[in-house]
XYZ file of C-alpha atoms in Angstrom:
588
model
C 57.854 110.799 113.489
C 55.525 112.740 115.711
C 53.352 110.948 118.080
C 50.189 113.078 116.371
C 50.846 110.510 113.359
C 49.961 107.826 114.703
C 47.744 108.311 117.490
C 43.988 107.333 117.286
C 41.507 110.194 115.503
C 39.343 111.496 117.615
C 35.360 110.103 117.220
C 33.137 112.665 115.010
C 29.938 113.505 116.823
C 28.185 113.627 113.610
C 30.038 110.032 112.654
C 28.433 106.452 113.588
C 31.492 104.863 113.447
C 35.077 105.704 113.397
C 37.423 105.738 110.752
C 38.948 102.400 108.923
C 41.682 101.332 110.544
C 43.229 99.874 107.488
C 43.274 104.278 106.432
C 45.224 104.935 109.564
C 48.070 102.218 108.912
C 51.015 104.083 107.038
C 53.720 101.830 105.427
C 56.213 102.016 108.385
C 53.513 100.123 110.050
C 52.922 97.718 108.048
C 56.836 97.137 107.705
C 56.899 96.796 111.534
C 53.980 94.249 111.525
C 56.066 92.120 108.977
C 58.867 92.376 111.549
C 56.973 91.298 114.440
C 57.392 94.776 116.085
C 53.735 95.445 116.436
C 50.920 93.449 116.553
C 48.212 93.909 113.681
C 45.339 95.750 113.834
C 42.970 92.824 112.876
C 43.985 91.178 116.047
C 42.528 93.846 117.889
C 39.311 94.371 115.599
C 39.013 90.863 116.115
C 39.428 91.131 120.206
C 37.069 94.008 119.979
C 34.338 91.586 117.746
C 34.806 88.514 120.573
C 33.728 91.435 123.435
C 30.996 93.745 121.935
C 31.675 95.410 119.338
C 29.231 93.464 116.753
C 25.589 93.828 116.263
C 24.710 90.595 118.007
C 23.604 90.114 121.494
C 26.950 88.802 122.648
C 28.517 92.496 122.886
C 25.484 94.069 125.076
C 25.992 90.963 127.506
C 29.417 91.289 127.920
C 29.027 94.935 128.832
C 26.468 94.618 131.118
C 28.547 91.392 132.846
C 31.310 94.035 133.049
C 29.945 96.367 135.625
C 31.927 99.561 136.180
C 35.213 97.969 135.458
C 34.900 97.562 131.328
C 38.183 96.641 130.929
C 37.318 93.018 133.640
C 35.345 91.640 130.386
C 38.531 92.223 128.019
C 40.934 89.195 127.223
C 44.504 89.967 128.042
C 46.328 91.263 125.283
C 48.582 89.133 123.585
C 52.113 89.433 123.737
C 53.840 91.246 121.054
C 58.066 90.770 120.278
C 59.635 91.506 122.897
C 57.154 91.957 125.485
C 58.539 92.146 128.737
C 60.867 94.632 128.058
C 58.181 96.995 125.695
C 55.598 96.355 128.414
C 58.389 97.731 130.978
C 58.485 100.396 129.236
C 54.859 101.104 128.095
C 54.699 101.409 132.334
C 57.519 104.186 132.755
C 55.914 106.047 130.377
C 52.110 105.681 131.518
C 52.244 104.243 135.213
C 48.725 105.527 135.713
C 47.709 102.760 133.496
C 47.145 100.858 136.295
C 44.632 99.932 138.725
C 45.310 99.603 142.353
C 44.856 95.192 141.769
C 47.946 95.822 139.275
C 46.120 94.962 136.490
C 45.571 97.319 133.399
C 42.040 97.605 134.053
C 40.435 100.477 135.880
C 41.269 102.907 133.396
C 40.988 102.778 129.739
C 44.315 104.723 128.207
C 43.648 105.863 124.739
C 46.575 107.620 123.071
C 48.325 110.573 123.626
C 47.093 113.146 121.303
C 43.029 111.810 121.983
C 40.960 114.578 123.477
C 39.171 112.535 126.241
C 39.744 109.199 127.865
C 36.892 106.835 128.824
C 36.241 105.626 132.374
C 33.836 103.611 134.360
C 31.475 106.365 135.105
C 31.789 107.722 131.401
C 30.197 103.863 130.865
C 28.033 104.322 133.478
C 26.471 107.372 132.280
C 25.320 106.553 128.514
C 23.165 104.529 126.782
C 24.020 101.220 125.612
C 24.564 102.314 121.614
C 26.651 105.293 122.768
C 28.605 102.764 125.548
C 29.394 100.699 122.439
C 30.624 102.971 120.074
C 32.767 104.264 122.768
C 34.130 100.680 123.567
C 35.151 99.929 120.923
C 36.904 103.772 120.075
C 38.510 103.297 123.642
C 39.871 99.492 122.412
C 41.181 100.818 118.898
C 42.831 103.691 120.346
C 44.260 101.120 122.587
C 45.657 99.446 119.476
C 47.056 102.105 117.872
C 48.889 103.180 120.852
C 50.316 99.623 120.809
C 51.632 100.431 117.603
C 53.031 103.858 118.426
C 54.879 102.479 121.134
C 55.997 99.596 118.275
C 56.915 101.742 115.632
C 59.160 103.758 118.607
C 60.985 100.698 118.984
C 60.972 100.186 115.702
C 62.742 103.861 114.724
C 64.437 102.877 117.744
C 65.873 99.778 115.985
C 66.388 101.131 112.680
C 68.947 104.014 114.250
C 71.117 102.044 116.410
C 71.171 99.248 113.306
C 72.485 102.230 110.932
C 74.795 103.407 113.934
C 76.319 99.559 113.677
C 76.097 99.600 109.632
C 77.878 103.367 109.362
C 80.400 102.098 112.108
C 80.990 98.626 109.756
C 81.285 100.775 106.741
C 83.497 103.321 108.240
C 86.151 99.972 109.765
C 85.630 98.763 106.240
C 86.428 101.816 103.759
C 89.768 102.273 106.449
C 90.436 98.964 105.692
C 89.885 99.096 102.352
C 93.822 99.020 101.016
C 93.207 95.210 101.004
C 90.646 93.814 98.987
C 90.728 90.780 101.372
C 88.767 92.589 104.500
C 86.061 93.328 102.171
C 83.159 91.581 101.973
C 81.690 90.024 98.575
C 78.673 88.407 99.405
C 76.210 91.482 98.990
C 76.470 94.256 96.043
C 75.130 96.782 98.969
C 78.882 96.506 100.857
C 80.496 97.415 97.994
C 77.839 100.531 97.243
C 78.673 101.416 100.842
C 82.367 101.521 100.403
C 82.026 103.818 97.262
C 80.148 105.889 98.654
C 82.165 106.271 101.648
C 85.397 106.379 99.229
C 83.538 109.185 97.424
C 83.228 111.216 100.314
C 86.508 111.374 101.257
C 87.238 113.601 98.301
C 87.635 117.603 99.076
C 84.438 119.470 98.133
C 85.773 122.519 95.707
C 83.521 125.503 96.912
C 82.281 127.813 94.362
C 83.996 130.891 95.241
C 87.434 129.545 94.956
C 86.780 128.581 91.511
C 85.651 132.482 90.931
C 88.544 133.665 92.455
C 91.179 131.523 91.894
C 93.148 131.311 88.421
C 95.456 128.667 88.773
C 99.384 129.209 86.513
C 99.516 132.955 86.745
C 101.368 132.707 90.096
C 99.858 132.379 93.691
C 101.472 132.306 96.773
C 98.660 131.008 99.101
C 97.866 127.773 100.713
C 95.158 126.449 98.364
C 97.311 127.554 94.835
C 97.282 124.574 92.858
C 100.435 123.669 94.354
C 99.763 125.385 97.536
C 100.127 123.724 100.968
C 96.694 122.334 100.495
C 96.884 120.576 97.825
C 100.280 118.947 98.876
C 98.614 117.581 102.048
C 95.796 116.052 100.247
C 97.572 114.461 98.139
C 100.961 113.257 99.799
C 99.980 113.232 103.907
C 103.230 113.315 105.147
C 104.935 115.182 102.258
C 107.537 112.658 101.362
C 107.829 110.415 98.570
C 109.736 107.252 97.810
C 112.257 107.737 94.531
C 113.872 104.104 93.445
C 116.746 104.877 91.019
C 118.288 102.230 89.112
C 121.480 101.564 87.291
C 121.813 98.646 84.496
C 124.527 98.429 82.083
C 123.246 96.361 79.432
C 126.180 95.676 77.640
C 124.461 95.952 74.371
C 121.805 93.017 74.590
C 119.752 93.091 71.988
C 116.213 93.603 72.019
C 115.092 90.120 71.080
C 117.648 88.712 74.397
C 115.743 90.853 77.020
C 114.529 89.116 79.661
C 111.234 87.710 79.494
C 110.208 89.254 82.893
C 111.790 92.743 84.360
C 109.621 92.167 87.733
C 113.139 91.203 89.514
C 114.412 94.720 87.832
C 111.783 96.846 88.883
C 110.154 95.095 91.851
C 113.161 94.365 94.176
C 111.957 91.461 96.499
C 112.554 93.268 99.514
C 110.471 96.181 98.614
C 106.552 95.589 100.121
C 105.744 99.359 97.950
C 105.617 100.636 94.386
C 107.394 104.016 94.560
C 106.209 107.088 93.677
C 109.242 107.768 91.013
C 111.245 105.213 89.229
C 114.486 106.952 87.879
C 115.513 104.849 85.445
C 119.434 104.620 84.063
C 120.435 102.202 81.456
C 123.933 102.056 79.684
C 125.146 100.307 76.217
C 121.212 99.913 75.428
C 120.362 99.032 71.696
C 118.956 101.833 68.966
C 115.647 100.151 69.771
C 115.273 101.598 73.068
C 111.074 101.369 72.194
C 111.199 98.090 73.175
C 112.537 98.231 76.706
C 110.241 101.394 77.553
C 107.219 99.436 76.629
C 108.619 96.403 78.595
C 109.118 98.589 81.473
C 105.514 100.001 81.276
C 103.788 96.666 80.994
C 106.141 95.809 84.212
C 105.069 98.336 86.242
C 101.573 98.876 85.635
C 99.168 101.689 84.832
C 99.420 103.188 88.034
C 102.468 104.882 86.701
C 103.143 106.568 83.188
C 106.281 107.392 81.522
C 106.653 111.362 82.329
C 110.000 111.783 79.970
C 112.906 110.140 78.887
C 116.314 111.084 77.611
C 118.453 109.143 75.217
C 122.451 110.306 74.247
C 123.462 107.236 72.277
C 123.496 103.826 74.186
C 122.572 105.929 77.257
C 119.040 106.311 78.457
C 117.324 107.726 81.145
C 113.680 107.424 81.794
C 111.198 109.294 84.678
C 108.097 107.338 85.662
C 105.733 108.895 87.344
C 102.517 107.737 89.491
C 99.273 109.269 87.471
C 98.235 111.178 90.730
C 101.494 113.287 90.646
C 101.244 114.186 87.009
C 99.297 117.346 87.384
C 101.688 118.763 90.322
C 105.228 118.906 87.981
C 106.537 121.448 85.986
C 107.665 121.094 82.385
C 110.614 118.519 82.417
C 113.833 119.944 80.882
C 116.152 117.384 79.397
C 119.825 117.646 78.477
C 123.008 115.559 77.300
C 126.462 115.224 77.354
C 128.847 112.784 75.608
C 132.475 113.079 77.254
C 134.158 110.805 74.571
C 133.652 112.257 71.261
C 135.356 108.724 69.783
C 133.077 106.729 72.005
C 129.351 106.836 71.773
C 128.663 104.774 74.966
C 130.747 107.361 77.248
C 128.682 110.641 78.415
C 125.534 111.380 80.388
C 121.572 111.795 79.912
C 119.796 114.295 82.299
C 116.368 115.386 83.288
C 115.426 117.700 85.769
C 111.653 118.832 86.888
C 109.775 120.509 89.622
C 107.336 118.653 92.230
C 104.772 121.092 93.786
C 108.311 123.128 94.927
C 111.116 120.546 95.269
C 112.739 121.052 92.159
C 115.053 117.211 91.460
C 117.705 116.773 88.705
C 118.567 112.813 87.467
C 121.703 111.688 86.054
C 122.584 108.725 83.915
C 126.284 108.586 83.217
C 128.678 106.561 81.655
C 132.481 106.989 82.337
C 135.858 106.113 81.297
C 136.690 102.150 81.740
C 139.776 100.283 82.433
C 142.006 100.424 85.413
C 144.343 103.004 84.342
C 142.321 105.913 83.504
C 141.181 106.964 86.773
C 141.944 110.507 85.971
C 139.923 110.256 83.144
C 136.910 109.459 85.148
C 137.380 112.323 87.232
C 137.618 114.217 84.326
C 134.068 112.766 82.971
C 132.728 114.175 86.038
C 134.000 117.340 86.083
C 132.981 118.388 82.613
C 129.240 117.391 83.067
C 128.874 119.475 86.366
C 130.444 122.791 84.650
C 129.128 122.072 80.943
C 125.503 120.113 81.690
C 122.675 123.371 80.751
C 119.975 122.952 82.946
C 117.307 124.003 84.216
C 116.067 126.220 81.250
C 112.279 126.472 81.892
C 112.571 126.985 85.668
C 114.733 129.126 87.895
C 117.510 127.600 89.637
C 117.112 127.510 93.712
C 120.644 128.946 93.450
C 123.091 130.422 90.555
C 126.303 128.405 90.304
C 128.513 127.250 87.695
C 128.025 123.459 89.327
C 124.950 121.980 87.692
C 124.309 119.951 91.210
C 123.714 123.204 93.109
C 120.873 124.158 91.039
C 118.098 122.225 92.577
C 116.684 121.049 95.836
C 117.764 117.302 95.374
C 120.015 115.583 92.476
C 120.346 112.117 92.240
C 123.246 110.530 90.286
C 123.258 106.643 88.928
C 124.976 105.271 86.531
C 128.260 102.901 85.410
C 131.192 105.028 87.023
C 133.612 102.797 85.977
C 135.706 103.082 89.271
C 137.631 99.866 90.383
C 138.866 98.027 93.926
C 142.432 98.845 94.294
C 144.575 96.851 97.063
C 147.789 96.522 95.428
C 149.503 93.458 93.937
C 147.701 90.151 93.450
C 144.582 92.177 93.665
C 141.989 89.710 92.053
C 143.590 86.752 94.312
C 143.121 88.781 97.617
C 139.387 90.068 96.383
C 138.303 86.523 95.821
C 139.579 85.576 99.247
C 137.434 88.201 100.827
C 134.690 87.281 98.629
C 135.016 83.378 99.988
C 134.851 84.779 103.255
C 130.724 85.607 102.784
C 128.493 82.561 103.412
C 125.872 84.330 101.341
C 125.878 85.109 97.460
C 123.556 88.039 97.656
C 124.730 90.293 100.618
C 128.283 90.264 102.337
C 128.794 91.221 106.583
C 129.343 94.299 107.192
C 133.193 93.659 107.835
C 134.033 92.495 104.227
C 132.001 94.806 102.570
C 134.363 97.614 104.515
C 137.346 95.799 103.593
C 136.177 95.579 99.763
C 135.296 99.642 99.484
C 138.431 100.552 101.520
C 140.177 100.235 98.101
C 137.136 101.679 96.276
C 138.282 104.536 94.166
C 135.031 106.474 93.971
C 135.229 107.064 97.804
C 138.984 107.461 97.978
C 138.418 110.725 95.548
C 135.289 111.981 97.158
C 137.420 111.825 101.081
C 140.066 113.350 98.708
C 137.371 116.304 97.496
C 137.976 115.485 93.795
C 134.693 113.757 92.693
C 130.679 114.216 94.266
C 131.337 116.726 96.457
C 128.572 117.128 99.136
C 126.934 113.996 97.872
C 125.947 110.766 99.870
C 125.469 107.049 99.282
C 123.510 104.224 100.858
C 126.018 101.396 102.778
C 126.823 98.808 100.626
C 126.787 95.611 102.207
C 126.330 93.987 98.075
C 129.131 91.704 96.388
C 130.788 93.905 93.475
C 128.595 93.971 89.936
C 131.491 93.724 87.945
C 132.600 91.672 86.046
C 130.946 88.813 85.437
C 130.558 86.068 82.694
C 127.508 85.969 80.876
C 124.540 84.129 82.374
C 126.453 82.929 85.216
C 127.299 84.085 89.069
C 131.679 83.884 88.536
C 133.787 86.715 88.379
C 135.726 87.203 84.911
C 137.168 83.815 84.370
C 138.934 85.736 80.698
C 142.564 86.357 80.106
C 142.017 89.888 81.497
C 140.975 88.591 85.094
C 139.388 91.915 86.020
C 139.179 92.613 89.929
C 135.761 92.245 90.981
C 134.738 96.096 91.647
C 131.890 98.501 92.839
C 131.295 99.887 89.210
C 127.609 100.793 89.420
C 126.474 103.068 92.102
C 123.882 105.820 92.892
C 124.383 108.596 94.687
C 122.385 111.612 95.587
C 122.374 115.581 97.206
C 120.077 117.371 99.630
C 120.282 121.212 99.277
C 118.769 121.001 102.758
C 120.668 118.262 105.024
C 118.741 115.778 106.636
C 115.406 115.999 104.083
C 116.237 112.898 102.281
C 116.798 108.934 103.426
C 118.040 105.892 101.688
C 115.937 103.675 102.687
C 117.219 100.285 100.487
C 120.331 99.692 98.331
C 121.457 96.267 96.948
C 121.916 94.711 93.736
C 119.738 92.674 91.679
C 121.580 89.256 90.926
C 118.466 87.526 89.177
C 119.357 89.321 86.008
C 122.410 87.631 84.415
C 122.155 88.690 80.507
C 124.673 91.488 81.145
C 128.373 91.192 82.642
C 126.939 93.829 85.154
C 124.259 93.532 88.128
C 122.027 96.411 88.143
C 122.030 98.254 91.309
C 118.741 100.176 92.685
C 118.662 102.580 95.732
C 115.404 103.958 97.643
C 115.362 107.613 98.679
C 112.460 108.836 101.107
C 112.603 112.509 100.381
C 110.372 115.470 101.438
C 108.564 117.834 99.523
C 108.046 121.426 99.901
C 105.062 123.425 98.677
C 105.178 125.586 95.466
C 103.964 128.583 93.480
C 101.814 128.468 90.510
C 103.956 130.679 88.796
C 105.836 127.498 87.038
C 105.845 126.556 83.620
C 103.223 122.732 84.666
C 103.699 119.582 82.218
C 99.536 120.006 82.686
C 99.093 116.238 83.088
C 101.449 115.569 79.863
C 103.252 112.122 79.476
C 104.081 109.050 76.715
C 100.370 108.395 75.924
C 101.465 105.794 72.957
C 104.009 103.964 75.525
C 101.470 104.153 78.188
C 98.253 102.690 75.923
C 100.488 99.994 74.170
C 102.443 98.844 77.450
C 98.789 98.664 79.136
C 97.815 96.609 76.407
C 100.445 93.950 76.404
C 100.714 94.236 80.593
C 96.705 92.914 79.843
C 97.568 90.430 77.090
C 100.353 88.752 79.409
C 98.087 88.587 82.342
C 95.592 86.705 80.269
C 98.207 84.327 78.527
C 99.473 83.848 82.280
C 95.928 82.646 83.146
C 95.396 80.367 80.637
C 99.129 78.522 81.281
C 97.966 78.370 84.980
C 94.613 77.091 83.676
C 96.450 74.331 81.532
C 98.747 73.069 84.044
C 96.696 72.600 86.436
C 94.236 70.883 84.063
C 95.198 67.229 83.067
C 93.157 65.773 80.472
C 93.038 61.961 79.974
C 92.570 60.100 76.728
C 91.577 56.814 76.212
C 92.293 54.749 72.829
């Protein structure tokens, strides 16, 4: 505020008296009192009543007693909050407040926007009445520059406080991922950290909304799926992709397990990804049931983009909400290789991502030992014969389906068995003996195991997954296994424990995409097989608006009814907490 404010008004000729102090205080003032800042205006009328300025014969007295030094016959001011250091600095900024005796007599100092200041010889020089009014002007003025200089150190106060409070709120909104670092004991942190949560959002300036129309093509930065937008949304344009392979072996709906957490949330995996790619094989007509089991599982940060079914295959894209808006129109396509055999085949869908266009695979192919060919065969006739992409255009024309788009990942049951010649399920469970831990093998008898692996023995041979790469697998073999247990087939058949469920995926630019985790999941033991999940880190390139967007499209129904139950069995999980830890004690 100005210093003309809250300096003293200057005395009216035609006036007796000067205005009411109690008219000059302003609320900041009387905020600072309350504080202690300043020291109140009635202690000073009061001061000025004890000396002279009241119509008894006290006040002439102690004038005349005074002499030419009117400020000998004041009482020293009292001290106010934090006096020495105000008073310090009351004398930087007025040192000729003081007399040569170092006292703050001599001179009366009214304040700084007053028009005259009163001195000895003013005194001196006027009547008695006139010396009176003039005291006590000189001793109010006094006051009020008291409280000027208080209500500096007030602002003062106030500004470095809000530097500390903007500096707390700033630590806190970074901090913010956690609810643990905030504070809950006042509703005004949490107003803070909205507010600072809401700034953080990208104002959208008029004039691109005039001149912008967004899916009619635009090859600038801020198109919808321009540069811009990419970096707002995804900083370091990559995103996590978990694909994840589970032959079910037909369970039936009502035989699910009562929790998919150990499916879908790996235990060594601290983040949700962005995409779950999920492949299931022999599933049950009532494949309903497992997507809304796989909704409530994951939450309502992610909704179910698209799925594909061909038979007992399935294939289903979740997507976080935020990238919902940013993809094209999914295509979706199937295959079945086996026209006898409804399990045997493939289920594909392929989208765009701002402009990384990604193609999915869940196949299925030819069992048993012997048909090896066969299997190659499966493959084969799904890269030539799979149509797709139809509503987008390929990054490159080619007969091969996997050539088609930036990135292509592949999961599924491939069927393709450990071969190490005769006695091959003795000499497997010797190696197998050799780990000391259930759930991962060293690095050494995982390499002898997929020496005799067939899938890589026809990709070094250029047969099968040309160009395409795969995650170390330092896993026992998923199949086969008896039901509900951790032994290898213990049945007449004595199948060789083998690497039968894999993922694999293709960069169309080398080096743009990671696997950052790939195991198996032995928790689940309803199925002969162990599902098998990999994590690809993959970057993502900026796009034109030209493509045919989804517009924020997904499974509303699966998304509103897995919500629901996710809700329902967090509630029924409460109250079974609530009850065990309860004990209730009857007496008879």
């Amino acid at each position: 505020m100005s210093e003309k404010s809250f300096s003293t008004t200057e005395v009216d000729a035609e006036d007796e008296t000067p205005r009411s102090s109690r008219q000059r205080r302003s609320g900041l003032s009387r905020l600072a009192e309350k504080r202690g800042l300043i020291a109140s205006p009635t202690a000073s009328n009061a001061s000025l009543r004890s000396v002279g300025g009241t119509s008894g014969c006290g006040g002439d007295e102690a004038l005349k007693s005074a002499g030419t030094n009117p400020g000998a016959g004041l009482p020293p001011p009292a001290p106010k909050a934090g006096g020495s250091r105000l008073l310090s600095r009351r004398k930087e900024q007025h040192p000729a407040v003081e007399d040569e005796g170092g006292t703050t007599g001599g001179v009366v100092r009214l304040g700084s926007s007053m028009k005259r200041s009163i001195s000895s010889q003013d005194l001196a020089s006027t009547s008695e009445s006139q010396a009176d009014m003039l005291m006590s002007t000189a001793v109010t003025s006094a006051a009020a520059d008291d409280n000027s200089l208080g209500l500096d150190r007030l602002n003062d106060w106030d500004n470095s406080g809000s530097s500390r409070l903007g500096r707390l709120q700033q630590r806190r909104f970074q901090s913010s991922t956690s609810l643990a670092n905030v504070p809950t004991d006042t509703r005004g942190s949490m107003s803070s950290l909205a507010s600072n949560a809401s700034s953080t959002m990208r104002k959208i300036p008029v004039s691109d909304v005039r001149n912008r129309t967004f899916l009619h093509g635009s090859l600038s930065a801020n198109g919808l799926l321009g540069a811009d937008q990419l970096d707002a949304l995804i900083a370091d344009r990559r995103v996590d992709i978990m694909a994840v392979t589970w032959n079910m072996a037909g369970l039936d709906s009502k035989s699910y397990p009562r929790s998919l957490e150990s499916l879908l949330f790996p235990p060594d995996q601290e983040h949700v990804p962005d995409v779950y790619a999920l492949c299931f094989q022999e599933v049950t007509p009532d494949i309903k049931e497992l997507l809304l089991r796989c909704q409530a599982t994951i939450g309502p940060n992610h909704v179910l983009f698209e799925f594909c079914r061909n038979k007992a295959l399935l294939l289903a894209i979740f997507l976080r909400r935020d990238l919902i808006w940013f993809v094209s129109v999914p295509d979706t396509s199937f295959l079945s290789t086996r026209v006898a055999m409804a399990t045997k085949g493939c289920a594909a869908i392929c989208f765009t991502l701002f402009g990384t266009s990604m193609l999915f695979i869940s196949s299925h192919f030819k069992h048993d030992d012997a048909n090896f060919e066969k299997r190659i065969h499966d493959y084969q006739k799904i890269i030539t014969r799979l149509d797709l992409p139809k509503f987008t255009k390929p990054v490159r024309k080619s007969n091969d389906v996997t050539e088609r788009f930036d990135y292509v990942i592949w999961s599924g049951d491939l069927n393709f068995r450990v071969r190490t010649g005769y006695g091959d399920r003795q000499r497997v469970d010797r190696v197998l003996t050799a780990s000391t831990s259930p759930a991962e093998v060293p690095p050494d008898v995982a390499d002898a195991l997929t020496a005799g692996d067939e899938l890589k023995m026809a990709q070094a041979e250029g047969k099968i997954f040309q160009n395409f790469l795969e995650g170390d697998i330092r896993f026992p073999p998923t199949y086969k296994f008896d039901i509900n247990s951790d032994v290898y087939d213990t049945s007449n058949k004595q199948r060789v424990p083998s690497y039968t469920d894999r993922v694999l995926y293709r960069c169309r630019r080398p080096g743009t995409a990671t696997v950052t985790a790939y195991n198996s999941i032995r928790e689940l033991r309803c199925s002969d097989h162990r599902p098998v999940y990999a994590v690809i880190n993959a970057t993502i390139r900026p796009g034109v608006d030209s493509i045919p967007l989804a517009h924020g499209r997904f499974r509303h129904d699966i998304y509103v009814e897995g919500t629901r139950r996710r809700a329902t069995q967090l509630d029924l999980s409460g109250l079974d907490a609530r009850d065990k830890a309860s004990q209730v004690c009857s007496v008879m």
